[in-house]
mmCIF file of C-alpha atoms and ligand atoms in Angstrom:
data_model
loop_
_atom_site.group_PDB
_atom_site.id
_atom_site.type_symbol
_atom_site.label_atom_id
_atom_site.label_comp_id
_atom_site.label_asym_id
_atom_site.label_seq_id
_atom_site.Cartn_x
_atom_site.Cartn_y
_atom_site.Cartn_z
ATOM 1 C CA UNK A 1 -7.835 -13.901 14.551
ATOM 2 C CA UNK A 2 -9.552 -12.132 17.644
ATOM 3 C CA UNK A 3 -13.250 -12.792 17.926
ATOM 4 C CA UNK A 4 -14.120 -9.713 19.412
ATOM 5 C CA UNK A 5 -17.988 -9.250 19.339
ATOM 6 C CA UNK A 6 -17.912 -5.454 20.788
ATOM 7 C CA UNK A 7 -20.668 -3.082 20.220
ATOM 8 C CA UNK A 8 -18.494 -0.465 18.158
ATOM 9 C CA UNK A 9 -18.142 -3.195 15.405
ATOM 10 C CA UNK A 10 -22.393 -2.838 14.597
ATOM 11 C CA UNK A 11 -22.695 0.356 15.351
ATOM 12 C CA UNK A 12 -20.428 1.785 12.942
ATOM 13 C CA UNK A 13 -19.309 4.755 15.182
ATOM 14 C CA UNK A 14 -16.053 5.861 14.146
ATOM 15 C CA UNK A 15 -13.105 4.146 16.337
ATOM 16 C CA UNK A 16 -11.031 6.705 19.069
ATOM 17 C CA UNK A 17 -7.927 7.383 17.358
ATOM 18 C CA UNK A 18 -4.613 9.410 18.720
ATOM 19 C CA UNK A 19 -5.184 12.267 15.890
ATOM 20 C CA UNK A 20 -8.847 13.269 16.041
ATOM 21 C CA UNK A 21 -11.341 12.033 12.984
ATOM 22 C CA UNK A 22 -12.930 15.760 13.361
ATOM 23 C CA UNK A 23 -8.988 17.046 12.685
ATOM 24 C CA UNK A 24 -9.077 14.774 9.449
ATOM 25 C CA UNK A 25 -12.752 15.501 8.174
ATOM 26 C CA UNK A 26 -11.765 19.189 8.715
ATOM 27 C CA UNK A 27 -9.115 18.843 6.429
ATOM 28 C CA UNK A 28 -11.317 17.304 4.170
ATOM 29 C CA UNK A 29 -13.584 19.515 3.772
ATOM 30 C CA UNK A 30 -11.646 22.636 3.162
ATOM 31 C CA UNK A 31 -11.719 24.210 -0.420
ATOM 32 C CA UNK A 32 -9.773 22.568 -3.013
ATOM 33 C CA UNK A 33 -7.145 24.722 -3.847
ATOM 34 C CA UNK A 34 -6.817 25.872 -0.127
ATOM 35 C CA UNK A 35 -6.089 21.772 0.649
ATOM 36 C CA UNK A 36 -3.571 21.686 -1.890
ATOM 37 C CA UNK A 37 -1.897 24.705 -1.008
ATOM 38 C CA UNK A 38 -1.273 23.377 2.478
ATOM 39 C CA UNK A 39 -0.698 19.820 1.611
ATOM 40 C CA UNK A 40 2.076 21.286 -1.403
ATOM 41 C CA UNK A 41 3.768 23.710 1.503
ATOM 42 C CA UNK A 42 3.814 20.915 4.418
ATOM 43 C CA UNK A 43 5.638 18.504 1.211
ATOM 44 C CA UNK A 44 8.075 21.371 0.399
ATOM 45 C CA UNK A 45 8.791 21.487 4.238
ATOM 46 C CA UNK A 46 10.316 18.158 4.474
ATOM 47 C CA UNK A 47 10.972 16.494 1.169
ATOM 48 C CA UNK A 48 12.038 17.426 -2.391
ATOM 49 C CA UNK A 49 9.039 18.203 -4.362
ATOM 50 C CA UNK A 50 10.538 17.186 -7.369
ATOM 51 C CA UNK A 51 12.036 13.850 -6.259
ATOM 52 C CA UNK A 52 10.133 10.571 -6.252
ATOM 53 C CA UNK A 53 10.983 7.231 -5.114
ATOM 54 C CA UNK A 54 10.368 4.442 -7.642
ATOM 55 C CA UNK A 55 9.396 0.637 -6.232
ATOM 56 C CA UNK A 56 9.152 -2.162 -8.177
ATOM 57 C CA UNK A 57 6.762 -5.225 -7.619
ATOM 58 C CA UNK A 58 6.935 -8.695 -8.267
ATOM 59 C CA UNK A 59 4.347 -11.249 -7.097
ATOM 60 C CA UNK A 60 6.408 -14.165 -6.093
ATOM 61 C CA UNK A 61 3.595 -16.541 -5.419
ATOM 62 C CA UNK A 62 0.039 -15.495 -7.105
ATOM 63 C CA UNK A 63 -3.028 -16.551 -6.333
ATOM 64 C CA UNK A 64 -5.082 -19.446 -4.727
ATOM 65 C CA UNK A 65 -5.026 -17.233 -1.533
ATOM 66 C CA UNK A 66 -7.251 -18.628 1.315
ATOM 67 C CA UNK A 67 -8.254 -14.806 2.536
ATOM 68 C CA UNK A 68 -11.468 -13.050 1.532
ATOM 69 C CA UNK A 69 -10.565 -10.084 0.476
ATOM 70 C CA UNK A 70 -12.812 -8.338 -1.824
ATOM 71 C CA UNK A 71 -11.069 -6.484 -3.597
ATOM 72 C CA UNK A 72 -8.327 -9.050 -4.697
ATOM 73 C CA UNK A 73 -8.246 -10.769 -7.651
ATOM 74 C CA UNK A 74 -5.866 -13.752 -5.595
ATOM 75 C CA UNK A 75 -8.523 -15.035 -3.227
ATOM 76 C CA UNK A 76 -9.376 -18.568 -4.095
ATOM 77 C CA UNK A 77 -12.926 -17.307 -3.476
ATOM 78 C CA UNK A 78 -12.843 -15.595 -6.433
ATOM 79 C CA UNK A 79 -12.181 -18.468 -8.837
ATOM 80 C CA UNK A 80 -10.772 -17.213 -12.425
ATOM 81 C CA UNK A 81 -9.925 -13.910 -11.489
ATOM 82 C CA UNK A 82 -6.366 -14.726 -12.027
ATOM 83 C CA UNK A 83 -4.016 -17.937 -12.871
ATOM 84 C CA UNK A 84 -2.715 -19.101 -9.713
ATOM 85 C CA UNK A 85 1.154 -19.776 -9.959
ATOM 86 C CA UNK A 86 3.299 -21.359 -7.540
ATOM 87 C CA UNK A 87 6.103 -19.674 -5.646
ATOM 88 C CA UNK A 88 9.126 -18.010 -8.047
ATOM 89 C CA UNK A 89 12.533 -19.296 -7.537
ATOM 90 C CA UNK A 90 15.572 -17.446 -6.596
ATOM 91 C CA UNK A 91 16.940 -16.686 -10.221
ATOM 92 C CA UNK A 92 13.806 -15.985 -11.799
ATOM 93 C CA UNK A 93 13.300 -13.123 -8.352
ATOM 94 C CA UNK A 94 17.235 -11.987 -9.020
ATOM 95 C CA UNK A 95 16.212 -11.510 -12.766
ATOM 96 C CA UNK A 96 13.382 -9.404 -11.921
ATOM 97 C CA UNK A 97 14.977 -7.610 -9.369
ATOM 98 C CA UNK A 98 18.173 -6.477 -11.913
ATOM 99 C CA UNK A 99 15.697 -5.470 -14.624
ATOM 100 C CA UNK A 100 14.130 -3.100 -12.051
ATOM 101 C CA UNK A 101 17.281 -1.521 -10.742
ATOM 102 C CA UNK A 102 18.130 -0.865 -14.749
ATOM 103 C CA UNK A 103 15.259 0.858 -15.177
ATOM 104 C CA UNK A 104 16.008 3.034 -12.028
ATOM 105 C CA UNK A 105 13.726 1.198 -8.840
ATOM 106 C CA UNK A 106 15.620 1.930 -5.964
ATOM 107 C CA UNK A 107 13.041 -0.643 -3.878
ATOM 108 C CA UNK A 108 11.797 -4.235 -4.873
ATOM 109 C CA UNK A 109 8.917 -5.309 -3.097
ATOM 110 C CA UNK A 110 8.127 -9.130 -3.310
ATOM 111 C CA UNK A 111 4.259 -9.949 -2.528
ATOM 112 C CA UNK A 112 2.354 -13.227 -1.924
ATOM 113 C CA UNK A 113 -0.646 -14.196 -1.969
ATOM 114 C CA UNK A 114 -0.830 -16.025 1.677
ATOM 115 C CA UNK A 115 -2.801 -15.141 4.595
ATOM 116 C CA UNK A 116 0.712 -15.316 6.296
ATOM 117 C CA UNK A 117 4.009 -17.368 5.389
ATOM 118 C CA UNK A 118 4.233 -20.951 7.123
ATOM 119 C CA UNK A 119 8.529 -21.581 8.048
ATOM 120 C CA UNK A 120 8.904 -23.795 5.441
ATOM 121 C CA UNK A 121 7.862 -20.802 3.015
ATOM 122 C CA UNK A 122 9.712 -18.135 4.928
ATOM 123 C CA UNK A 123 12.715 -19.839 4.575
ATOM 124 C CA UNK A 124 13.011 -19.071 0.229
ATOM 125 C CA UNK A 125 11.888 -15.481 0.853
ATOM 126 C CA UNK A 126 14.619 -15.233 3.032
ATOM 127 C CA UNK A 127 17.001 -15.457 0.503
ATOM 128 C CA UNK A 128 15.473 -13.912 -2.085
ATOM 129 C CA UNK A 129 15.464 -10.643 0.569
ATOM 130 C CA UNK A 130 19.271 -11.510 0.838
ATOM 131 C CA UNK A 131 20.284 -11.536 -2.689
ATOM 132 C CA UNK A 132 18.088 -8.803 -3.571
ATOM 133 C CA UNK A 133 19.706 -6.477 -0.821
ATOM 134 C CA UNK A 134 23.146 -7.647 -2.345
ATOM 135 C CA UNK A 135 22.099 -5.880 -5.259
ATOM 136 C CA UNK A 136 21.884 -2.951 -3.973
ATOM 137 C CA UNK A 137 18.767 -2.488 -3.333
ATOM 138 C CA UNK A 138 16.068 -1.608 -0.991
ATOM 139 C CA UNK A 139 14.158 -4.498 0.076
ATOM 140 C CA UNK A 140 10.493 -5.008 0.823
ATOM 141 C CA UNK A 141 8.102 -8.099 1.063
ATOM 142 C CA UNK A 142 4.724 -8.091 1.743
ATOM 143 C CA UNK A 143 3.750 -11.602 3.250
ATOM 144 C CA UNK A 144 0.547 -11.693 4.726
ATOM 145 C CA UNK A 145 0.076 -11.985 8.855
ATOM 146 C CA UNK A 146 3.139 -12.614 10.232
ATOM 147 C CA UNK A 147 4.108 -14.904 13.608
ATOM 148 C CA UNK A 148 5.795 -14.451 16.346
ATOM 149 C CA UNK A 149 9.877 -14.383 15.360
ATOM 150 C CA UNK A 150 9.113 -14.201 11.639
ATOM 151 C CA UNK A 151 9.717 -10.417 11.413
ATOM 152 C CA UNK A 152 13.180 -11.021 13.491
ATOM 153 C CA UNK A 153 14.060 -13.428 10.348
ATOM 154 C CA UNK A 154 12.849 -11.357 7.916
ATOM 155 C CA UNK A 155 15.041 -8.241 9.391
ATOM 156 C CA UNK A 156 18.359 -10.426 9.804
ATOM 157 C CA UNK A 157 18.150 -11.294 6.388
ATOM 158 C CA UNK A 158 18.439 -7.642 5.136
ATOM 159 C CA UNK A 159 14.560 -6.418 4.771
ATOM 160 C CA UNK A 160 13.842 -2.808 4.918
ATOM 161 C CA UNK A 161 10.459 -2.249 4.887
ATOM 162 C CA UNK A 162 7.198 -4.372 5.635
ATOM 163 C CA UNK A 163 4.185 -3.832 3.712
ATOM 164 C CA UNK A 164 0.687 -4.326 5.332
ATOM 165 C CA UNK A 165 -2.287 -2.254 5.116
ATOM 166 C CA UNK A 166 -4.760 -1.550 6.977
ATOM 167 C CA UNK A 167 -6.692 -1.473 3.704
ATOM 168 C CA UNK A 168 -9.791 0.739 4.896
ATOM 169 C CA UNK A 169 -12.008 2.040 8.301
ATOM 170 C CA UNK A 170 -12.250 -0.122 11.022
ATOM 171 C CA UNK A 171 -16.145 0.671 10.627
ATOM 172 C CA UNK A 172 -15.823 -0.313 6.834
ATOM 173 C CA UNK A 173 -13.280 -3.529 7.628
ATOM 174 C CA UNK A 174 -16.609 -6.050 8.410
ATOM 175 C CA UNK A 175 -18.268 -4.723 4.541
ATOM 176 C CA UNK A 176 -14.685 -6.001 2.811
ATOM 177 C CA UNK A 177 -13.187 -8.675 4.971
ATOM 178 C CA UNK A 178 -14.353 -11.224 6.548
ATOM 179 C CA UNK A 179 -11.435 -13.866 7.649
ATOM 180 C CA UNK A 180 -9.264 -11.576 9.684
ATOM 181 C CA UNK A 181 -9.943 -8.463 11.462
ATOM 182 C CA UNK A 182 -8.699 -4.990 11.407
ATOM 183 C CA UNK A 183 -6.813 -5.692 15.065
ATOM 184 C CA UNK A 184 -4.462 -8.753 13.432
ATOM 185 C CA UNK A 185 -3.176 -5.920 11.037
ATOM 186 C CA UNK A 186 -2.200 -3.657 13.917
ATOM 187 C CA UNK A 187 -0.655 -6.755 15.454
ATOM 188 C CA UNK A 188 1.272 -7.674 12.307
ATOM 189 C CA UNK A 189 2.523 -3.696 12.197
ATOM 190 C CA UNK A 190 3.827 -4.143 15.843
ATOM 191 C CA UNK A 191 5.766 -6.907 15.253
ATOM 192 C CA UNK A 192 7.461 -5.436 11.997
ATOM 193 C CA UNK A 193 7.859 -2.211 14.166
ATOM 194 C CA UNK A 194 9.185 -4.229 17.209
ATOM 195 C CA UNK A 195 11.791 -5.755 14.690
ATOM 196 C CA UNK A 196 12.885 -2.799 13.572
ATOM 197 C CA UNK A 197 12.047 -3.052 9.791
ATOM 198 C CA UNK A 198 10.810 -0.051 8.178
ATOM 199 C CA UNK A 199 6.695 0.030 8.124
ATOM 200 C CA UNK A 200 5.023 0.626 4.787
ATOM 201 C CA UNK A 201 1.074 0.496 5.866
ATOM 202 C CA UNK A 202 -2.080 2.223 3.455
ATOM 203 C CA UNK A 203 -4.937 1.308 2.468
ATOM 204 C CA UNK A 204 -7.737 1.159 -0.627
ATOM 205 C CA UNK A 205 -10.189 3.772 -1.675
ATOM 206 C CA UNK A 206 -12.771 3.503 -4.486
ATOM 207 C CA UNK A 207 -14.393 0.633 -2.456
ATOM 208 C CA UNK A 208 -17.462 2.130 -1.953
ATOM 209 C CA UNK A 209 -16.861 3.746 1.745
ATOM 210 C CA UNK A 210 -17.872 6.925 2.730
ATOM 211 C CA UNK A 211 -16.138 10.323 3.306
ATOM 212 C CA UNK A 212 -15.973 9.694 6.771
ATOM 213 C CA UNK A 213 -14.535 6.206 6.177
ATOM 214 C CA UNK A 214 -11.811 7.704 4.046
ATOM 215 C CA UNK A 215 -10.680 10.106 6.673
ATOM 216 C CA UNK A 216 -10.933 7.002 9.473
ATOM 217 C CA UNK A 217 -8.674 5.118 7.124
ATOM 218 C CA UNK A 218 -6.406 7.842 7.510
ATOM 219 C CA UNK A 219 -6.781 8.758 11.251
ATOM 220 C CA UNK A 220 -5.611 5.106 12.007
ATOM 221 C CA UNK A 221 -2.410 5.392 9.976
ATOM 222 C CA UNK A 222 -1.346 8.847 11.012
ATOM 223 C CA UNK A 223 -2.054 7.571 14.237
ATOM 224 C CA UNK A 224 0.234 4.428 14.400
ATOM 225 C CA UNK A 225 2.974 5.530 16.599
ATOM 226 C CA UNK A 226 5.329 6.467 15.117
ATOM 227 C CA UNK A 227 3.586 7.126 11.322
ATOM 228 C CA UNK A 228 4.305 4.673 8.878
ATOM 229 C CA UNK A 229 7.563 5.416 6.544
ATOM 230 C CA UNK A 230 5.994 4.867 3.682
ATOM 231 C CA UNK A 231 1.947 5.363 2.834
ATOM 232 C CA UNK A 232 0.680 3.500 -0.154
ATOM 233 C CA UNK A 233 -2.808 4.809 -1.416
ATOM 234 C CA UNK A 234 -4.234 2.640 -3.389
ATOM 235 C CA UNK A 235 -7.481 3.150 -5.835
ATOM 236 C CA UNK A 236 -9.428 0.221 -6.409
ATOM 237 C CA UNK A 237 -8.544 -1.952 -9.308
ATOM 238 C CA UNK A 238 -11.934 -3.484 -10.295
ATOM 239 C CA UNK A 239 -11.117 -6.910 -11.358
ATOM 240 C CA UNK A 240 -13.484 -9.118 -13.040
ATOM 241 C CA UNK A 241 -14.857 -11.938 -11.074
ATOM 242 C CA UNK A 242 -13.780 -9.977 -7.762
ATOM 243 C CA UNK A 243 -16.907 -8.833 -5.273
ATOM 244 C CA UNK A 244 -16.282 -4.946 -5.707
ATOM 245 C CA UNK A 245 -16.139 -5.130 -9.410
ATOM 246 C CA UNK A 246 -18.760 -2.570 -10.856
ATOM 247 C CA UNK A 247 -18.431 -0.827 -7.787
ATOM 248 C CA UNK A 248 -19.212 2.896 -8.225
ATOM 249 C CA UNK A 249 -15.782 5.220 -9.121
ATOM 250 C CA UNK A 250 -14.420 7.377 -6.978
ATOM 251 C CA UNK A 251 -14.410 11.099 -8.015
ATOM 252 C CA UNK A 252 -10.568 11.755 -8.792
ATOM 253 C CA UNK A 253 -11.343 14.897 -7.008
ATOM 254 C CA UNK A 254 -11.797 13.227 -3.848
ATOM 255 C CA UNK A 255 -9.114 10.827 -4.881
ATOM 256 C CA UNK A 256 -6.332 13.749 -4.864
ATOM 257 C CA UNK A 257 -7.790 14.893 -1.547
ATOM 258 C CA UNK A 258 -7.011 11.735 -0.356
ATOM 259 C CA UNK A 259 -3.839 11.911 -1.114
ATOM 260 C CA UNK A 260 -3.091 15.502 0.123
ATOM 261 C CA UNK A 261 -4.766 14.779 3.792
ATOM 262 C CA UNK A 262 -2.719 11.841 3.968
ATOM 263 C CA UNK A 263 0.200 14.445 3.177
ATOM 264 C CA UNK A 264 -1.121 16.373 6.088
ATOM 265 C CA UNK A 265 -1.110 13.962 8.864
ATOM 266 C CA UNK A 266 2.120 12.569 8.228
ATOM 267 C CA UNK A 267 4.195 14.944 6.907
ATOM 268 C CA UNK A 268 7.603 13.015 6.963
ATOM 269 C CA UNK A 269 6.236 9.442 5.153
ATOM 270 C CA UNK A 270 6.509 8.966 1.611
ATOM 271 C CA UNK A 271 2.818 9.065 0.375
ATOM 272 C CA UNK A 272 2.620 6.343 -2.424
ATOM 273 C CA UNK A 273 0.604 6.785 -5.338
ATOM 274 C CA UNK A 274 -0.085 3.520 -5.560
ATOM 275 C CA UNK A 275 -2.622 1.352 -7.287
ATOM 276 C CA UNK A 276 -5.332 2.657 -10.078
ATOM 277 C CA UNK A 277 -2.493 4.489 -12.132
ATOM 278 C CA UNK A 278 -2.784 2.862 -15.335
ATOM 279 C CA UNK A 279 -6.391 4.242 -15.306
ATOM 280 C CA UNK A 280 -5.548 7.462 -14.181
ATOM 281 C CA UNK A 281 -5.004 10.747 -16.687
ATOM 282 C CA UNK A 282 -1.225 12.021 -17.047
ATOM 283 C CA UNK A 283 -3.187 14.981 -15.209
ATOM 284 C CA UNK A 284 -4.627 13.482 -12.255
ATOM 285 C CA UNK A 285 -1.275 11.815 -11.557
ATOM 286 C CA UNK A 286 0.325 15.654 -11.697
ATOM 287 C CA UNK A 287 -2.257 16.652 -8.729
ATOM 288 C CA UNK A 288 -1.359 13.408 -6.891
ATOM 289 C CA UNK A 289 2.414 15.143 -7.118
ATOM 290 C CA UNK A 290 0.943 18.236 -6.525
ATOM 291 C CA UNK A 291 -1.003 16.882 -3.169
ATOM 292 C CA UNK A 292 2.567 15.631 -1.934
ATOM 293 C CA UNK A 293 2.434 12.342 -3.226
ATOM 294 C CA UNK A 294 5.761 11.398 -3.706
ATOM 295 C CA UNK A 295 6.509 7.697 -4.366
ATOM 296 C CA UNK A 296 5.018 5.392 -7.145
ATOM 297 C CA UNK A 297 4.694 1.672 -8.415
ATOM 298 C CA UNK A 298 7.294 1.626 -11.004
ATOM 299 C CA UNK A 299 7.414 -1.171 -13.481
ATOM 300 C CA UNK A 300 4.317 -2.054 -16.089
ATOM 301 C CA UNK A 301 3.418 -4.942 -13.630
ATOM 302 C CA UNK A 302 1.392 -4.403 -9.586
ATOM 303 C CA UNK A 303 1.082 -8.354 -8.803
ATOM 304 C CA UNK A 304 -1.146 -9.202 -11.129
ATOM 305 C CA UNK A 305 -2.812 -6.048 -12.683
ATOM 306 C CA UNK A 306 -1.493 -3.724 -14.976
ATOM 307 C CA UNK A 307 0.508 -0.295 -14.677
ATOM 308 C CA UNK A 308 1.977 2.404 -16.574
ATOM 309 C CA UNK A 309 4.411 1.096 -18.782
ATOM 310 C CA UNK A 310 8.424 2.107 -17.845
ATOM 311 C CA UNK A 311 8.555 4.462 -21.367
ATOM 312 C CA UNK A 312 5.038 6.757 -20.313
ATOM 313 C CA UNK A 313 5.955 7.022 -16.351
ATOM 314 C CA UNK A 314 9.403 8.448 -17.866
ATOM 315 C CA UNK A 315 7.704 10.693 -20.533
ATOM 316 C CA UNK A 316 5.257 12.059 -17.254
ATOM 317 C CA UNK A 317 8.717 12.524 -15.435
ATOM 318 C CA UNK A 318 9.781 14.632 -18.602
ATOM 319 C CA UNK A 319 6.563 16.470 -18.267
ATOM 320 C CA UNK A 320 6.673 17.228 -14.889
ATOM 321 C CA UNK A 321 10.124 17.558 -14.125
ATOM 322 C CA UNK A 322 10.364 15.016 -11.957
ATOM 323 C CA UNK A 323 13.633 12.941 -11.435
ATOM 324 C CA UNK A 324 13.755 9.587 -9.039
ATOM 325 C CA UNK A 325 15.203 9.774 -5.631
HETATM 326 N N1 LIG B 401 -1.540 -11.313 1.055
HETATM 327 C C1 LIG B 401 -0.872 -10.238 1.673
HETATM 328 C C2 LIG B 401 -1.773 -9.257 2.360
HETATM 329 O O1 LIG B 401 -2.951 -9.212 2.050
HETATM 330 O O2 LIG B 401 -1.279 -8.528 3.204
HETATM 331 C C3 LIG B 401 0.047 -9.489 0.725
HETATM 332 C C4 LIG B 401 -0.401 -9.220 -0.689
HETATM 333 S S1 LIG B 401 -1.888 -8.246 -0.879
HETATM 334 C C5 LIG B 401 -2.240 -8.445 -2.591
HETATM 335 C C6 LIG B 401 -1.258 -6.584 -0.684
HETATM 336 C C7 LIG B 401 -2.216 -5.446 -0.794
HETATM 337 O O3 LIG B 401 -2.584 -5.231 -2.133
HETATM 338 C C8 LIG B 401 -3.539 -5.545 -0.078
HETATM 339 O O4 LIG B 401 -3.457 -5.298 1.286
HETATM 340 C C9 LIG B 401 -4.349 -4.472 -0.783
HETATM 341 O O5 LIG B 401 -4.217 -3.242 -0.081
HETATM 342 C C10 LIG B 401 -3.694 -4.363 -2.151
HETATM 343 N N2 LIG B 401 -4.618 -4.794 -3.211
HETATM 344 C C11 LIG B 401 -4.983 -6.064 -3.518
HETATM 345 N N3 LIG B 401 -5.853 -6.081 -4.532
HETATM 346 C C12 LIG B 401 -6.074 -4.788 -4.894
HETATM 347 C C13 LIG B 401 -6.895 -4.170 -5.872
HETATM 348 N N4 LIG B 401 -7.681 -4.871 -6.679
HETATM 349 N N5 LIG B 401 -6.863 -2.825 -5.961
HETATM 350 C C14 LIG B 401 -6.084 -2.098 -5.143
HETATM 351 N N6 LIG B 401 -5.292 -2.640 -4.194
HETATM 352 C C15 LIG B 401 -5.281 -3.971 -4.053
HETATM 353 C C1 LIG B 402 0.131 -1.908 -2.017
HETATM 354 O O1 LIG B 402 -0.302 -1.079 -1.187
HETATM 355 N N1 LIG B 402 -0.298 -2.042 -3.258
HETATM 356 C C2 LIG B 402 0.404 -3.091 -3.947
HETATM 357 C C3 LIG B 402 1.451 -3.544 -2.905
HETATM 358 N N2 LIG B 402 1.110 -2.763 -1.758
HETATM 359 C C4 LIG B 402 1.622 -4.960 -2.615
HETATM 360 C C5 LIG B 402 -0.488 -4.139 -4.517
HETATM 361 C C6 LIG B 402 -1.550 -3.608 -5.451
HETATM 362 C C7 LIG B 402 -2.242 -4.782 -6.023
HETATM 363 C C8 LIG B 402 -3.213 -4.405 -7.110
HETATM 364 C C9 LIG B 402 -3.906 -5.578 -7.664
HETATM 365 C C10 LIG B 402 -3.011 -6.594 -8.309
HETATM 366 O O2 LIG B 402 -2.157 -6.237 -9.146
HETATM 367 O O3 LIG B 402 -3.166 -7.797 -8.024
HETATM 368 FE FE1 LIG B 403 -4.932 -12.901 0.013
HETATM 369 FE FE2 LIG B 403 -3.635 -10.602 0.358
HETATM 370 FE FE3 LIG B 403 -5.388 -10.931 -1.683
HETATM 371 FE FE4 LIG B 403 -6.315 -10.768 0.778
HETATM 372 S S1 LIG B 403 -5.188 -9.160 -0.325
HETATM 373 S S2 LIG B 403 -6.929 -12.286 -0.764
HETATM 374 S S3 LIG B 403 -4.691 -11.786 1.922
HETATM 375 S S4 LIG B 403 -3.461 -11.992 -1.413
#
C-alpha cells in the first residue's frame, strides 16, 4: 500500500482527471428527461437497446476477509455479518457454473473475499477459470490486489475479464477504506490491462457521498485509458453488522442518473446494473435500461446477499422486451 501523506487527501479537492469533473457535474445536473434522452440516444448509437448481458456470481471463498471495507459484509472486522466459508472446490465451482449457463449467463464471475490471492491460492482459481472457460463460457474472477505475474497466470489460464473497483471518489476513499488506498486499485487495473484481460472496474453509490463524489467516481473510470469494458454500478447493500448500515438511501432518481452519466462517458462499456436490485421496483430497473444500462447480476445469489430470483428477472425481460445477449 502507498503511504502517500499529500495535501489533496485532507483537503478533499476533487482529484485532476483526463475527462473534466465540471464535464460530469454538467451532465448531472441537466433536466431529467433531457439526461435520459441523451444517455438512451448515445446507448442506441453503439449497442442494442434491447439486448443485455447476463453474469452470474459465485463467491468461491466468503468471508473472514482481512480488508476494511465498509460496506462489506466479508471483512473480519465486521464479525457476524456473514458465515465465513472456506474456499469451494473445483466440482462444486463446475456445478455452479453449468446451472448458470442453463439459465442463460453467458459470464461467471468467481469472487473472494481476500485482500489479494497468495500462489498457493491462485493456483485452484486457476483451474476453476480453465474448466469454466471449457464450458463455454465467459470467465471473470474478482480476487482482490493482485502481484506482479499473477494477472499473466490468470490470462493464460483462459480469464476474460478482471473485476476491481474503484468503489467510490478518491476524496470519499479515506471515509470508507482504510487498509489500502485508491492508487493500489489503479495499480491492480494496470496490471490486468497490461495482461491483456478484459477490465470490469465500478464502484458503490448509496454510501453516503456527495453529488460531486458521485460524478468523481465516474470521472476516474471514464478516465482510465482506455474505459473499462464493463462498468458495474453498484447501490449499497446495507448489511447488518456492516459500518454503513442505516446509512441514509439514495434517491433512485439520482440513482438512474448515475447510471445514465456513466452511459455518457463511456459510451462503448457495458454499464452494469449491478448491486441493490433485489430492492429495487420492476420500474426503477426499466429506467436503469432506459439510462443505457445494459448488463445485470443474473442468478438469485451476489456473494453473499440476495438478488432477483431467475423466474422475476425473466418475467421483467417479458415486460420489457428484453432478450440476453
Ligand atoms: N475482495 C475483493 C475486492 O475487494 O476487490 C473482491 C470481492 S469484493 C466483495 C467485490 C466488490 O463487491 C467490492 O469492490 C464492492 O464494490 C462490492 N461490494 C461489496 N459489498 C457490497 C455491498 N454491501 N453493496 C454493494 N457492493 C458491494
Ligand atoms: C461488483 O461490482 N459487484 C459484485 C461483484 N462486482 C463482485 C459484488 C456485489 C456484492 C454485494 C454484497 C454481497 O453479496 O456480499
Ligand atoms: Fe475484503 Fe473485498 Fe469485502 Fe473489502 S470488499 S472486505 S477486500 S471481500
Amino acid at each position: 500500500m502507498s503511504s502517500c501523506n499529500c495535501a489533496s487527501i485532507h483537503v478533499h479537492k476533487p482529484a485532476e482527471t483526463k475527462v473534466p469533473m465540471e464535464q460530469v457535474l454538467a451532465l448531472f445536473e441537466k433536466p431529467f428527461s433531457d439526461l435520459l434522452f441523451e444517455a438512451q440516444t448515445v446507448h442506441r448509437q453503439h449497442f442494442d437497446p434491447n439486448k443485455i448481458q447476463l453474469s452470474t456470481l459465485l463467491s468461491i471463498k466468503t468471508g473472514g476477509c482481512p480488508e476494511d471495507c465498509g460496506y462489506c459484509p466479508q471483512s473480519k472486522r465486521h464479525p457476524g455479518a456473514v458465515e465465513d466459508e472456506p474456499m469451494l472446490d473445483v466440482e462444486a465451482v463446475l456445478t455452479a457454473a453449468r446451472a448458470a449457463k442453463d439459465a442463460g449467463a453467458t459470464r461467471f464471475c468467481m469472487g473472494a473475499a481476500w485482500r489479494g490471492p497468495k500462489q498457493k491460492d491462485l493456483d485452484p482459481v486457476l483451474e476453476m477459470v480453465r474448466e469454466v472457460k471449457a464450458l463455454g463460457m465467459e470467465t471473470c474472477t474478482t480476487l482482490g490486489m493482485l502481484r506482479e505475474g499473477q494477472a499473466e497466470q490468470l490470462k493464460e489460464a483462459g480469464l476474460d475479464y478482471y473485476n476491481h473497483n474503484l468503489d467510490t471518489a478518491p476524496e470519499f476513499y479515506g471515509e470508507i477504506i482504510s487498509t489500502r488506498d485508491f492508487d493500489d486499485r489503479l495499480d491492480t487495473l494496470n496490471k490486468v490491462r497490461g495482461a491483456g484481460i478484459n477490465v470490469c472496474a465500478g464502484g458503490i453509490v448509496g454510501m453516503g457521498e456527495s453529488r460531486t463524489q458521485r460524478a468523481g467516481l465516474l470521472a476516474q473510470l471514464a478516465s482510465l485509458d482506455p474505459p473499462p469494458e464493463s462498468v458495474p454500478i453498484n447501490l449499497l447493500v446495507q448489511v447488518e453488522g456492516t459500518p454503513l448500515a442505516g446509512t441514509e438511501a439514495l434517491d433512485p432518481i439520482e440513482f438512474v442518473r448515475t447510471i445514465a452519466v456513466a452511459r455518457l462517458l463511456m459510451p462503448s462499456s457495458y454499464v452494469r446494473l449491478s448491486a441493490g436490485r433485489q430492492q429495487m421496483s420492476d420500474a426503477v430497473q426499466a429506467m436503469c435500461f432506459l439510462a443505457g444500462a445494459n448488463s445485470i447480476f443474473y442468478g438469485d445469489k451476489l456473494l453473499t446477499t440476495g438478488n432477483p430470483e431467475w423466474e422475476r428477472d425473466q418475467a421483467l425481460f417479458g415486460k420489457l422486451g428484453l432478450s440476453p445477449v
